[in-house]
mmCIF file of C-alpha atoms and ligand atoms in Angstrom:
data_model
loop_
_atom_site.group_PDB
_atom_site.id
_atom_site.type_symbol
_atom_site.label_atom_id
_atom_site.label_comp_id
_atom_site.label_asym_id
_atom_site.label_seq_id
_atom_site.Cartn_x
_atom_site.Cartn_y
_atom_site.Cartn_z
ATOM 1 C CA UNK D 1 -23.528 -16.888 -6.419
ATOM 2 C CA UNK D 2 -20.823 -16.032 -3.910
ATOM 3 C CA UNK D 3 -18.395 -13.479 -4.710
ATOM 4 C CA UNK D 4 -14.981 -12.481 -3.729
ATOM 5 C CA UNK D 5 -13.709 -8.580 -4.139
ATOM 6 C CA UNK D 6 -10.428 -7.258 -3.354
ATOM 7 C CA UNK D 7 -9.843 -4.487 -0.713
ATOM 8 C CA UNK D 8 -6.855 -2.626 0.583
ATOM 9 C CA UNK D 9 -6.581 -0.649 3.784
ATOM 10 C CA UNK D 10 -4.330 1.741 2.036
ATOM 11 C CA UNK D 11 -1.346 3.587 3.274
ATOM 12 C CA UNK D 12 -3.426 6.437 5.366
ATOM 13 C CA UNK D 13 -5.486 3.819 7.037
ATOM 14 C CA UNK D 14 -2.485 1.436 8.099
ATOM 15 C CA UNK D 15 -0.437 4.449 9.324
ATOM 16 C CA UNK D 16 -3.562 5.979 11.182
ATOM 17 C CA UNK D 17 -3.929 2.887 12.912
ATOM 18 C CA UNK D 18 -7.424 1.907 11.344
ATOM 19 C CA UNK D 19 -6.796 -1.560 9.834
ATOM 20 C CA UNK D 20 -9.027 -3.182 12.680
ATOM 21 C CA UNK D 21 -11.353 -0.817 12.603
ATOM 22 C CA UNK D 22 -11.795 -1.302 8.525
ATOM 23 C CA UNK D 23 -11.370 -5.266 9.510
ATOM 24 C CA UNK D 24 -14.325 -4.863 12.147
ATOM 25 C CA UNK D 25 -16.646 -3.385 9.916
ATOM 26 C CA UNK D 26 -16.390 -5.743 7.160
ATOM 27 C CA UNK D 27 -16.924 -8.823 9.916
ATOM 28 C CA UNK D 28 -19.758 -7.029 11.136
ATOM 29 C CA UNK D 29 -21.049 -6.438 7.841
ATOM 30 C CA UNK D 30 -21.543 -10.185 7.698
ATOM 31 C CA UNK D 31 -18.589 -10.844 4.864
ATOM 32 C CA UNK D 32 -15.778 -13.550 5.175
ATOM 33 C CA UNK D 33 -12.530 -12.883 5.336
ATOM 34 C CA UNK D 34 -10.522 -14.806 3.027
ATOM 35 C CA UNK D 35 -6.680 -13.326 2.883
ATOM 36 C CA UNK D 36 -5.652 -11.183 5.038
ATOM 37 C CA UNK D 37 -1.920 -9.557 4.484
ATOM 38 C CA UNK D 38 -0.043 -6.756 5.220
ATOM 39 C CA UNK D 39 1.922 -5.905 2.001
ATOM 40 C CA UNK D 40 4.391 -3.058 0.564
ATOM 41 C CA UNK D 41 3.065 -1.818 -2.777
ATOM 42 C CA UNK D 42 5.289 -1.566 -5.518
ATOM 43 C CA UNK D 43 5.364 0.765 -8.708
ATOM 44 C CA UNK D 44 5.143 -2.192 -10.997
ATOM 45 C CA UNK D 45 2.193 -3.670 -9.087
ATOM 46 C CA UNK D 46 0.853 -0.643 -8.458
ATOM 47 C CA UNK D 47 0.420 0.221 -12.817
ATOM 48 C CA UNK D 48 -1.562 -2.998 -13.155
ATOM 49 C CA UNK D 49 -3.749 -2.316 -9.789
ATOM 50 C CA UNK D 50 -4.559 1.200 -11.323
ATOM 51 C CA UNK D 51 -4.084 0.632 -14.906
ATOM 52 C CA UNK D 52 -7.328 2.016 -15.607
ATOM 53 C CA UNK D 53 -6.081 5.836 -14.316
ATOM 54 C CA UNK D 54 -2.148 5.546 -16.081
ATOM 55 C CA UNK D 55 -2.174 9.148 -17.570
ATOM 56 C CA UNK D 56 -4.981 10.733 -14.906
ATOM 57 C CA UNK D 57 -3.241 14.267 -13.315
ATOM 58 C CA UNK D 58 -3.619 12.488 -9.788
ATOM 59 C CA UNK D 59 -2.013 9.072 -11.138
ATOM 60 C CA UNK D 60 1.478 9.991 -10.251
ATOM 61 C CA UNK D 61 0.420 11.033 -6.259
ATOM 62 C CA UNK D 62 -1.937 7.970 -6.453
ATOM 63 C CA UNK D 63 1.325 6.059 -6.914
ATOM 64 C CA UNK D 64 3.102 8.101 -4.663
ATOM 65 C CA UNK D 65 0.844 7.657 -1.907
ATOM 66 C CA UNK D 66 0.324 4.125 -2.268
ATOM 67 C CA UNK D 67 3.979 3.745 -1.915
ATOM 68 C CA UNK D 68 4.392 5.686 1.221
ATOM 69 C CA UNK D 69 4.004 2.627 3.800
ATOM 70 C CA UNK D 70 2.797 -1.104 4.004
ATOM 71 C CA UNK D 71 -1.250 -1.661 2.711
ATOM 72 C CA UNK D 72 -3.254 -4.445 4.355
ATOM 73 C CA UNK D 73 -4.534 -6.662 1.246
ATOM 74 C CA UNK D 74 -7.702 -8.402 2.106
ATOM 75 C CA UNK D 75 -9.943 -10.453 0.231
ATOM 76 C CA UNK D 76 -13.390 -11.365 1.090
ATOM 77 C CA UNK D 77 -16.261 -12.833 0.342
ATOM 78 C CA UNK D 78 -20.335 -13.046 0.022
ATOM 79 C CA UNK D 79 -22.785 -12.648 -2.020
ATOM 80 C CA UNK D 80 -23.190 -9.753 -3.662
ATOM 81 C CA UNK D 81 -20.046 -8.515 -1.776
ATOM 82 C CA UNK D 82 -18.485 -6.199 -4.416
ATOM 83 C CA UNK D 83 -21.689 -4.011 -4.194
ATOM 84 C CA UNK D 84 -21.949 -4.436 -0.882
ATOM 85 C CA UNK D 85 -17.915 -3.584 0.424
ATOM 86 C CA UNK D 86 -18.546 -0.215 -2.000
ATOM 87 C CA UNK D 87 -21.485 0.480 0.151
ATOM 88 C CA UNK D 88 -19.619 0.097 3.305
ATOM 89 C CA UNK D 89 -16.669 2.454 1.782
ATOM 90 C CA UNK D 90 -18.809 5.337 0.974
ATOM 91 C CA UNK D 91 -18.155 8.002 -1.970
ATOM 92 C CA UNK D 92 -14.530 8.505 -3.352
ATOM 93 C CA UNK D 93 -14.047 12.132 -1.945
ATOM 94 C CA UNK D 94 -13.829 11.465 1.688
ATOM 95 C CA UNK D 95 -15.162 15.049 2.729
ATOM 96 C CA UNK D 96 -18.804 14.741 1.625
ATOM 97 C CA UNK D 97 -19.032 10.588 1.435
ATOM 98 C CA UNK D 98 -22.231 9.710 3.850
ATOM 99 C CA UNK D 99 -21.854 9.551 7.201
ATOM 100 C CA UNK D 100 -22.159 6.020 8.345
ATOM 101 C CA UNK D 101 -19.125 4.628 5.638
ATOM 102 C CA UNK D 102 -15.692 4.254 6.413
ATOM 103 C CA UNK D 103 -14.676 7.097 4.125
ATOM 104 C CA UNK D 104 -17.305 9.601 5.981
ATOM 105 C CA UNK D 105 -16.609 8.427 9.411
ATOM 106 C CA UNK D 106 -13.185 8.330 8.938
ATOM 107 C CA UNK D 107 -11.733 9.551 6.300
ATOM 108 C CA UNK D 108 -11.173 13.923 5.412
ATOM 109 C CA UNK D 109 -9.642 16.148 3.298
ATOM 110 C CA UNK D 110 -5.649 16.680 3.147
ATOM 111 C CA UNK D 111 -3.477 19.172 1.516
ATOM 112 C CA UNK D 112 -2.284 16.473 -1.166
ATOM 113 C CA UNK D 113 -2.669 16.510 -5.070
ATOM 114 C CA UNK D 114 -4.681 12.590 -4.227
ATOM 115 C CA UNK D 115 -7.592 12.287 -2.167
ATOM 116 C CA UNK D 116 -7.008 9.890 0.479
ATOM 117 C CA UNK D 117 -9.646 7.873 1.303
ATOM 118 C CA UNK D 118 -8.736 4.465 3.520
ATOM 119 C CA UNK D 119 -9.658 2.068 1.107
ATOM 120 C CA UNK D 120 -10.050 -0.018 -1.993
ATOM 121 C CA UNK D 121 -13.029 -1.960 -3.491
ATOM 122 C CA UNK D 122 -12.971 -3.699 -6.130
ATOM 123 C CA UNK D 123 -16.012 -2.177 -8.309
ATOM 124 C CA UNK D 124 -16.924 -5.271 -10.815
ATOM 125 C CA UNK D 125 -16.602 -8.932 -11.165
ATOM 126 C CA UNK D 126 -14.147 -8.293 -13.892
ATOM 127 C CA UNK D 127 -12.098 -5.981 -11.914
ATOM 128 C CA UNK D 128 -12.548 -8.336 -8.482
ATOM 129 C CA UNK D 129 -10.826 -11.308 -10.292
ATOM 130 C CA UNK D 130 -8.140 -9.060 -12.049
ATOM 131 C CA UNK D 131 -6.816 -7.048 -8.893
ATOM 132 C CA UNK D 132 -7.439 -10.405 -6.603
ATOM 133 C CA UNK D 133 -4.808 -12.269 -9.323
ATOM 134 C CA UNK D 134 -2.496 -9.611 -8.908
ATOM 135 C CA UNK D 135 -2.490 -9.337 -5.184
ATOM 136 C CA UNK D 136 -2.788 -12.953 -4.168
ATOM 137 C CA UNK D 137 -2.082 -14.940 -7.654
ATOM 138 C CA UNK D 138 -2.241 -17.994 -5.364
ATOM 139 C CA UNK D 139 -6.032 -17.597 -4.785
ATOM 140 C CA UNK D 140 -6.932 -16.996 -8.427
HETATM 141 P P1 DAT K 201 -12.520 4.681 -6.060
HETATM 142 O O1 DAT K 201 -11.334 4.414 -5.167
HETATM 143 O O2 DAT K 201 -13.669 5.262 -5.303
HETATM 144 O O3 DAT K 201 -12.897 3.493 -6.925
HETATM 145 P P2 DAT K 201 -11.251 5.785 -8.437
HETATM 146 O O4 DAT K 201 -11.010 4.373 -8.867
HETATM 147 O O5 DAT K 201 -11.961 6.686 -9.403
HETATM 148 O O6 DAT K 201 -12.049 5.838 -7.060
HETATM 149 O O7 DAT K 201 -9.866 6.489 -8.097
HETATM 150 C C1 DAT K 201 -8.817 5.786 -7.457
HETATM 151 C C2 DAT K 201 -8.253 6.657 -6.362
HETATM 152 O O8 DAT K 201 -7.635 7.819 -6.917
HETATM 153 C C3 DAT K 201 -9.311 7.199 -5.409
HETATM 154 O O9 DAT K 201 -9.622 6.292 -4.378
HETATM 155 C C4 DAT K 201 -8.679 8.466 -4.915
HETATM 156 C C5 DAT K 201 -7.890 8.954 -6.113
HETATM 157 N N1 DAT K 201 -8.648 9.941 -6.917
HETATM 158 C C6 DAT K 201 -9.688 9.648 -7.748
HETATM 159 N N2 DAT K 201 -10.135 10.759 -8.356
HETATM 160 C C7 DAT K 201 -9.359 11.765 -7.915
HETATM 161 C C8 DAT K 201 -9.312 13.171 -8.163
HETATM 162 N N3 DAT K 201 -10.157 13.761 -9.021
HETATM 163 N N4 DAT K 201 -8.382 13.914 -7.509
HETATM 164 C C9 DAT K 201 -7.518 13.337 -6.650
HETATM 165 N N5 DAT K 201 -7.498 12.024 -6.376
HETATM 166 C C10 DAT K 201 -8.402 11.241 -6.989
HETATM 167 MG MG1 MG K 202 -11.704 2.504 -8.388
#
């Protein structure tokens, strides 16, 4: 069955100039791009994206951070391409994530309370169709 996930180029990535970089890889990958916009997060969008860490010591930075400048919303799709867009992404900590994935190639340490790591991926079916119907409730 074909899938859709939800990823962001967040705030780091769009200000480092990486959004076609992030874009290329998921092309190459084989996935399809279906949405593609360049958004400003906002607090109240940003509690149901990351309702799951409401209460975490690196929530309010998360929130912070994600506020700081526009994020490229993108949604694509393929089979199996929830697994596969995490597998592209690499670890959560950018400093020891595998070489090879956009957080080891290009992501590193910073002297901030929230590791900043380039991107989101959607990591379940359940939490693909959720964040998708928040970001583009047109497509859900
Ligand atoms: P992921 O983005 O790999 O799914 P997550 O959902 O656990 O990771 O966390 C969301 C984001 O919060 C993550 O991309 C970076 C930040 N973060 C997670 N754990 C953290 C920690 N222990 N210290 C600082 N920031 C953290
Ligand atoms: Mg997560």
């Amino acid at each position: 069955m074909t899938e859709r996930t939800l990823i962001l180029v967040k705030p780091d990535g769009v200000q480092r100039g990486l959004s076609g970089e992030i874009l290329r890889r998921i092309e190459a990958k084989g996935y399809t791009l279906v949405a593609v916009e360049l958004r400003q997060a906002t607090p109240e969008l940003l509690e149901q994206h990351y309702a799951e860490h409401v209460g975490k010591p690196f929530y309010e930075p998360l929130v912070e951070f994600m506020l700081s400048g526009p994020t490229l919303a993108v949604v694509a799709e393929g089979e199996r391409v929830i697994e596969g867009f995490r597998s592209l992404a690499g670890a959560t900590d950018p400093t020891t994530a595998a070489p090879g994935t956009i957080r080891g190639d290009l992501g590193r340490q910073w002297p901030t309370k929230v590791l900043q790591n380039l991107v989101h991926g959607s990591d379940s079916e359940e939490s693909a169709a959720r964040e998708i119907s928040i970001w583009f409730p047109g497509l859900a």
